[in-house]
mmCIF file with all atom_site columns, C-alpha atoms in Angstrom:
data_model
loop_
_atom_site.group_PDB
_atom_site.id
_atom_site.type_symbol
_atom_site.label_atom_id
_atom_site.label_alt_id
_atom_site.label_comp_id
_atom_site.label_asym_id
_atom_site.label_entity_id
_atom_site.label_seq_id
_atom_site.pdbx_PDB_ins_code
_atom_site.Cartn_x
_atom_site.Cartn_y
_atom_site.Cartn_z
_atom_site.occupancy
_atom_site.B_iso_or_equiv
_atom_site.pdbx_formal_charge
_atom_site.auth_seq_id
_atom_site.auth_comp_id
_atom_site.auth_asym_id
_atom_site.auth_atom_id
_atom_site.pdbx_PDB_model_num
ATOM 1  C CA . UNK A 1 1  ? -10.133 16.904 -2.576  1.00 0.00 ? 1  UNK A CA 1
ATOM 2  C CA . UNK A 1 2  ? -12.926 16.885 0.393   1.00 0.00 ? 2  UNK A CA 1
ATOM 3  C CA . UNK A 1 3  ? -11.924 19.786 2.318   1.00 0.00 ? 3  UNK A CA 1
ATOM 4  C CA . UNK A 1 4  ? -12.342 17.489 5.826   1.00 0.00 ? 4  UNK A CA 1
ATOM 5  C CA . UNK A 1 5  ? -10.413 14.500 4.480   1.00 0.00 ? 5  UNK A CA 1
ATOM 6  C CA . UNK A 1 6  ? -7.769  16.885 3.321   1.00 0.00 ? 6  UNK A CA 1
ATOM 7  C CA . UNK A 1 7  ? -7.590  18.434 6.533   1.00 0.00 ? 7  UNK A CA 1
ATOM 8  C CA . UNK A 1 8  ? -7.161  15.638 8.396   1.00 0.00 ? 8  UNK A CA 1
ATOM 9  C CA . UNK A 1 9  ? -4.608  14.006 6.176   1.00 0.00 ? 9  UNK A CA 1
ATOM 10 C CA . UNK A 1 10 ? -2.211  16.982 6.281   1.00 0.00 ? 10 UNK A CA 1
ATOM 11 C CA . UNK A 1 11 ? -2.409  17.041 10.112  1.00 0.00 ? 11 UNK A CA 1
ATOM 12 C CA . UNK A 1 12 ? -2.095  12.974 10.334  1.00 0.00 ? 12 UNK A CA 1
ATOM 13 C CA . UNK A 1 13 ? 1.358   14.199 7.915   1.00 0.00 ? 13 UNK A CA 1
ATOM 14 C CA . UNK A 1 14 ? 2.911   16.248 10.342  1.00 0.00 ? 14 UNK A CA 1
ATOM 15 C CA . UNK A 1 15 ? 2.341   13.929 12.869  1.00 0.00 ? 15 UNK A CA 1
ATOM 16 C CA . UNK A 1 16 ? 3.825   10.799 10.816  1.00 0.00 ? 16 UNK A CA 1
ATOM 17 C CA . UNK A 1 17 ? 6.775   10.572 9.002   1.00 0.00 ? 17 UNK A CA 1
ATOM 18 C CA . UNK A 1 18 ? 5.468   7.558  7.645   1.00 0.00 ? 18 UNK A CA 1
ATOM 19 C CA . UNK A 1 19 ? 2.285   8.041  4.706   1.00 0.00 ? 19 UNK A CA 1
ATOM 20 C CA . UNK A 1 20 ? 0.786   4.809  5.443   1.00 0.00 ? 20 UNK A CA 1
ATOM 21 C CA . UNK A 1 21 ? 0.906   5.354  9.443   1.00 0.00 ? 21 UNK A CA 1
ATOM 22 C CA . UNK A 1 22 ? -0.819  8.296  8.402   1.00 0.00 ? 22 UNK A CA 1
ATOM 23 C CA . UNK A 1 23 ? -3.571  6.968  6.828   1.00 0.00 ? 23 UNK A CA 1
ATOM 24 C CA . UNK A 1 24 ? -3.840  4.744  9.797   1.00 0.00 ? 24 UNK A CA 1
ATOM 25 C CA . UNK A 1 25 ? -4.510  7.269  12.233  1.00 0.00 ? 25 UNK A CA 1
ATOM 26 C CA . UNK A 1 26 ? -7.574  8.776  10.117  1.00 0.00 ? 26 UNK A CA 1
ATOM 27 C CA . UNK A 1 27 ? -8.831  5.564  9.378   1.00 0.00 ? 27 UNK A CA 1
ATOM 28 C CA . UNK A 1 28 ? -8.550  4.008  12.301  1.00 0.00 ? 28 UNK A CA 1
ATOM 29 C CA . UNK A 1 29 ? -9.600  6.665  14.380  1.00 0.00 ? 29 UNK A CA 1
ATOM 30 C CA . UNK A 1 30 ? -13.808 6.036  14.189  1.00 0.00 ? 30 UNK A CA 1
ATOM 31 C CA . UNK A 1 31 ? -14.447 10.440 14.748  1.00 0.00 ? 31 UNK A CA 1
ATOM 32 C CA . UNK A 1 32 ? -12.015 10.754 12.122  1.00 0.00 ? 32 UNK A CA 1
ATOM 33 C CA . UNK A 1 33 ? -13.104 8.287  9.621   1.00 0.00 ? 33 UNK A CA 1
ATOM 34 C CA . UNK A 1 34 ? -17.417 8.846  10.029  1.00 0.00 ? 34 UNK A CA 1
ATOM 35 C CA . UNK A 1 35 ? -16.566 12.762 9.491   1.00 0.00 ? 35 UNK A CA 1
ATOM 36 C CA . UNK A 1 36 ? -14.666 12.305 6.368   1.00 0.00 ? 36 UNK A CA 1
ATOM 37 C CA . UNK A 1 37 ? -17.299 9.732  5.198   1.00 0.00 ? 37 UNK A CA 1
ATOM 38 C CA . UNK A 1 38 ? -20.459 11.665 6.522   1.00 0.00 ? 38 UNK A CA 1
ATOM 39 C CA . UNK A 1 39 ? -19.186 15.003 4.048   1.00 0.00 ? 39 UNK A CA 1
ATOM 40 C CA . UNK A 1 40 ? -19.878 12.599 0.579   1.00 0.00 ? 40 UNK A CA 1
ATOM 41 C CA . UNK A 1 41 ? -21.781 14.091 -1.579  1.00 0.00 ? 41 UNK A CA 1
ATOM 42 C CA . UNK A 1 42 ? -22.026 17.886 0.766   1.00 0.00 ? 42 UNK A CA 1
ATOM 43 C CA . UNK A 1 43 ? -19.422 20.086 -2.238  1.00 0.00 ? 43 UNK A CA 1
ATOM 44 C CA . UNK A 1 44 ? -16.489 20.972 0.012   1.00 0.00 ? 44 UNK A CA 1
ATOM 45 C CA . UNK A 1 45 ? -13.779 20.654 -2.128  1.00 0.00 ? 45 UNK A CA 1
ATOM 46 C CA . UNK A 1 46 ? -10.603 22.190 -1.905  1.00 0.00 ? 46 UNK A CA 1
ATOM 47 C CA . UNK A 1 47 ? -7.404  22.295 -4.407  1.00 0.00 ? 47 UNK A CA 1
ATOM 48 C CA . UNK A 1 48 ? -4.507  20.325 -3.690  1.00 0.00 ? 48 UNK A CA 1
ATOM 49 C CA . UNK A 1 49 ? -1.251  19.056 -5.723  1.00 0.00 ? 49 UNK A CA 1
ATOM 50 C CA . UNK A 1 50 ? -1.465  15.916 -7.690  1.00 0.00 ? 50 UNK A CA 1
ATOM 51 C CA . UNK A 1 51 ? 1.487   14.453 -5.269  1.00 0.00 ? 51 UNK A CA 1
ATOM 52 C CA . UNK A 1 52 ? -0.195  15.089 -2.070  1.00 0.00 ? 52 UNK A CA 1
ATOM 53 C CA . UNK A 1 53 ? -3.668  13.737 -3.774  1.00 0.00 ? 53 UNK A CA 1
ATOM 54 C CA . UNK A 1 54 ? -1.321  10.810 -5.160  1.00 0.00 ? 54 UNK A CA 1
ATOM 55 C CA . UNK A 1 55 ? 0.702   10.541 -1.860  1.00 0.00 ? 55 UNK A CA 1
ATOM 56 C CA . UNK A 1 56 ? -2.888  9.891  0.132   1.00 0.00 ? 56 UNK A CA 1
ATOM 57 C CA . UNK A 1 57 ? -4.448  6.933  -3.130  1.00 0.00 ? 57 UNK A CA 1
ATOM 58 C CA . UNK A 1 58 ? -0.940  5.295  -2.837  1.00 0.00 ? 58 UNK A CA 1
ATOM 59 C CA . UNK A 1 59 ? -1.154  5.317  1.086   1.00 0.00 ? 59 UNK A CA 1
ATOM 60 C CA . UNK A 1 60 ? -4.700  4.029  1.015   1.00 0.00 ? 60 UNK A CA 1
ATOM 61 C CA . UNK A 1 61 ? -3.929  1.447  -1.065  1.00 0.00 ? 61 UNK A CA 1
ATOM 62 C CA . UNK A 1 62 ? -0.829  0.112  0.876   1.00 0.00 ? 62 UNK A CA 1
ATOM 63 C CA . UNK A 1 63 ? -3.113  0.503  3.797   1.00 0.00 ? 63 UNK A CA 1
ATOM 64 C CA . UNK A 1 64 ? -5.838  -1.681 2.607   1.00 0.00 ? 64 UNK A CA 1
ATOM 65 C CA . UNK A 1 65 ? -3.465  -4.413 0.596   1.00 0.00 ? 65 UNK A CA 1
ATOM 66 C CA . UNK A 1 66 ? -1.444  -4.495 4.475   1.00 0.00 ? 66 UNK A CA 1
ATOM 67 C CA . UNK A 1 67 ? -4.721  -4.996 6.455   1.00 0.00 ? 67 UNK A CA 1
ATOM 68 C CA . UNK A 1 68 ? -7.019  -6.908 4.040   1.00 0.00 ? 68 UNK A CA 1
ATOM 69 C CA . UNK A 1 69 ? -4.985  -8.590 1.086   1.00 0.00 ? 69 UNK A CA 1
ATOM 70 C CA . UNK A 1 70 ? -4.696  -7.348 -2.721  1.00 0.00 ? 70 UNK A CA 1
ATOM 71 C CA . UNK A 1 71 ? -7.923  -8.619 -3.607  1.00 0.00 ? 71 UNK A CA 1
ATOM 72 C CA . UNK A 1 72 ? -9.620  -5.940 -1.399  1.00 0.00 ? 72 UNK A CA 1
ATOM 73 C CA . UNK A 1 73 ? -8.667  -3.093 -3.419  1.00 0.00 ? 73 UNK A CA 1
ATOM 74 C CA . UNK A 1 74 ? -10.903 -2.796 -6.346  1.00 0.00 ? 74 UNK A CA 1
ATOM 75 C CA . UNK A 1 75 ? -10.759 -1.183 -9.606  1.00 0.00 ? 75 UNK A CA 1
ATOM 76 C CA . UNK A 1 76 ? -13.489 0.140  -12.307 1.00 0.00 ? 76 UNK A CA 1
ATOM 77 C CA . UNK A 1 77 ? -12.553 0.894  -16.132 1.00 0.00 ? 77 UNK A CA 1
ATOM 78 C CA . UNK A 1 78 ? -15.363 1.633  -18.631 1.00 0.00 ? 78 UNK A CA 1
ATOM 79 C CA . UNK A 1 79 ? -15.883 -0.895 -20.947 1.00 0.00 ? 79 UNK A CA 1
ATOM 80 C CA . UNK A 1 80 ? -12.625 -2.391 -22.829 1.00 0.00 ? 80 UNK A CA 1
ATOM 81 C CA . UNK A 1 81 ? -14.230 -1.032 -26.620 1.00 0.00 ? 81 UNK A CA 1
ATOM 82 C CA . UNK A 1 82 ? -14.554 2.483  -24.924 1.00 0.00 ? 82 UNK A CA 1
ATOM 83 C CA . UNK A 1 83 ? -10.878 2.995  -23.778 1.00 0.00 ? 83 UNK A CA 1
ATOM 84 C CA . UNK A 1 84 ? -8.515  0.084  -24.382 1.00 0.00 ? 84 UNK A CA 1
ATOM 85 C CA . UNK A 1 85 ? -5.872  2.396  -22.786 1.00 0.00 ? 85 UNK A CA 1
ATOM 86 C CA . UNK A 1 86 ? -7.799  2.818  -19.402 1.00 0.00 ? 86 UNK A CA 1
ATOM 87 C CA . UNK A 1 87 ? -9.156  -0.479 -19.620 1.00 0.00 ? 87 UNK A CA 1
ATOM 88 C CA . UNK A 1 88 ? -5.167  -2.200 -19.795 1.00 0.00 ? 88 UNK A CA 1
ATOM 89 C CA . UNK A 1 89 ? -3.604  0.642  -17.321 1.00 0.00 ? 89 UNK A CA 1
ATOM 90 C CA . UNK A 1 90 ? -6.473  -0.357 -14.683 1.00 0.00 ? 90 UNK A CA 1
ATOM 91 C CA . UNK A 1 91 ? -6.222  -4.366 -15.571 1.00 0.00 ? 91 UNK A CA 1
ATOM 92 C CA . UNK A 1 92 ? -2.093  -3.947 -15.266 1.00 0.00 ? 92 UNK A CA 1
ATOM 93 C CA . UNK A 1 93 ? -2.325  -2.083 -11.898 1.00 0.00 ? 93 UNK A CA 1
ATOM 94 C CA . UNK A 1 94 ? -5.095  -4.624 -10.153 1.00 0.00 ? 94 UNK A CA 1
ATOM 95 C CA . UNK A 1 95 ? -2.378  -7.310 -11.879 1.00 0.00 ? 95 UNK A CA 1
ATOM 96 C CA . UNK A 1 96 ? 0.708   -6.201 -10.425 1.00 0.00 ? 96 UNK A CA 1
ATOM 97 C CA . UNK A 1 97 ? -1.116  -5.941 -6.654  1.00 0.00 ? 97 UNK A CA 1
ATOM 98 C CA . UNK A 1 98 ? -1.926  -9.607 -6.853  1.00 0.00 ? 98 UNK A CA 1
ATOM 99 C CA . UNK A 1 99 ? -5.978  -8.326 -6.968  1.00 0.00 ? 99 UNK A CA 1
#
């Protein structure tokens, strides 16, 4: 994880109980959100657990499908021959949004 965003997102944690609020308050903050996006591509990266890196995706996601509507949040899988697995797992998950 981007050592910025994950700062940010543990501080936005202990400030709301709530994951999605959370999220909120970085991305709706315009500082916040251009210093997060401005570090792409920089290195940074720190290590994190898979439920705190989960925990921010799932919040991100609510965020977006709250604000914007299912069909905002978009999804990539290589193509179907390469990975049927990835390709069905990424189809389901768009699916079940409503995207």
């Amino acid at each position: 994880m981007r050592k910025r965003l994950m700062k940010m997102w543990r501080e936005a944690k202990a400030l709301h109980s709530d994951p999605v609020e959370a999220w909120a308050s970085i991305i709706e903050d315009a500082d916040k959100a251009k210093s997060f996006k401005q570090a792409r591509g920089r290195g940074g990266f720190v290590r994190s657990s898979w439920q705190e890196v989960n925990e921010l995706i799932a919040a991100s996601n609510v965020y977006t499908i709250k604000n914007y509507g299912p069909d905002r949040v978009a999804g990539f899988s290589p193509i179907p021959a390469m990975s049927m697995v990835s390709y069905a797992s990424g189809a389901r998950y768009l699916s079940l949004l409503g995207g």
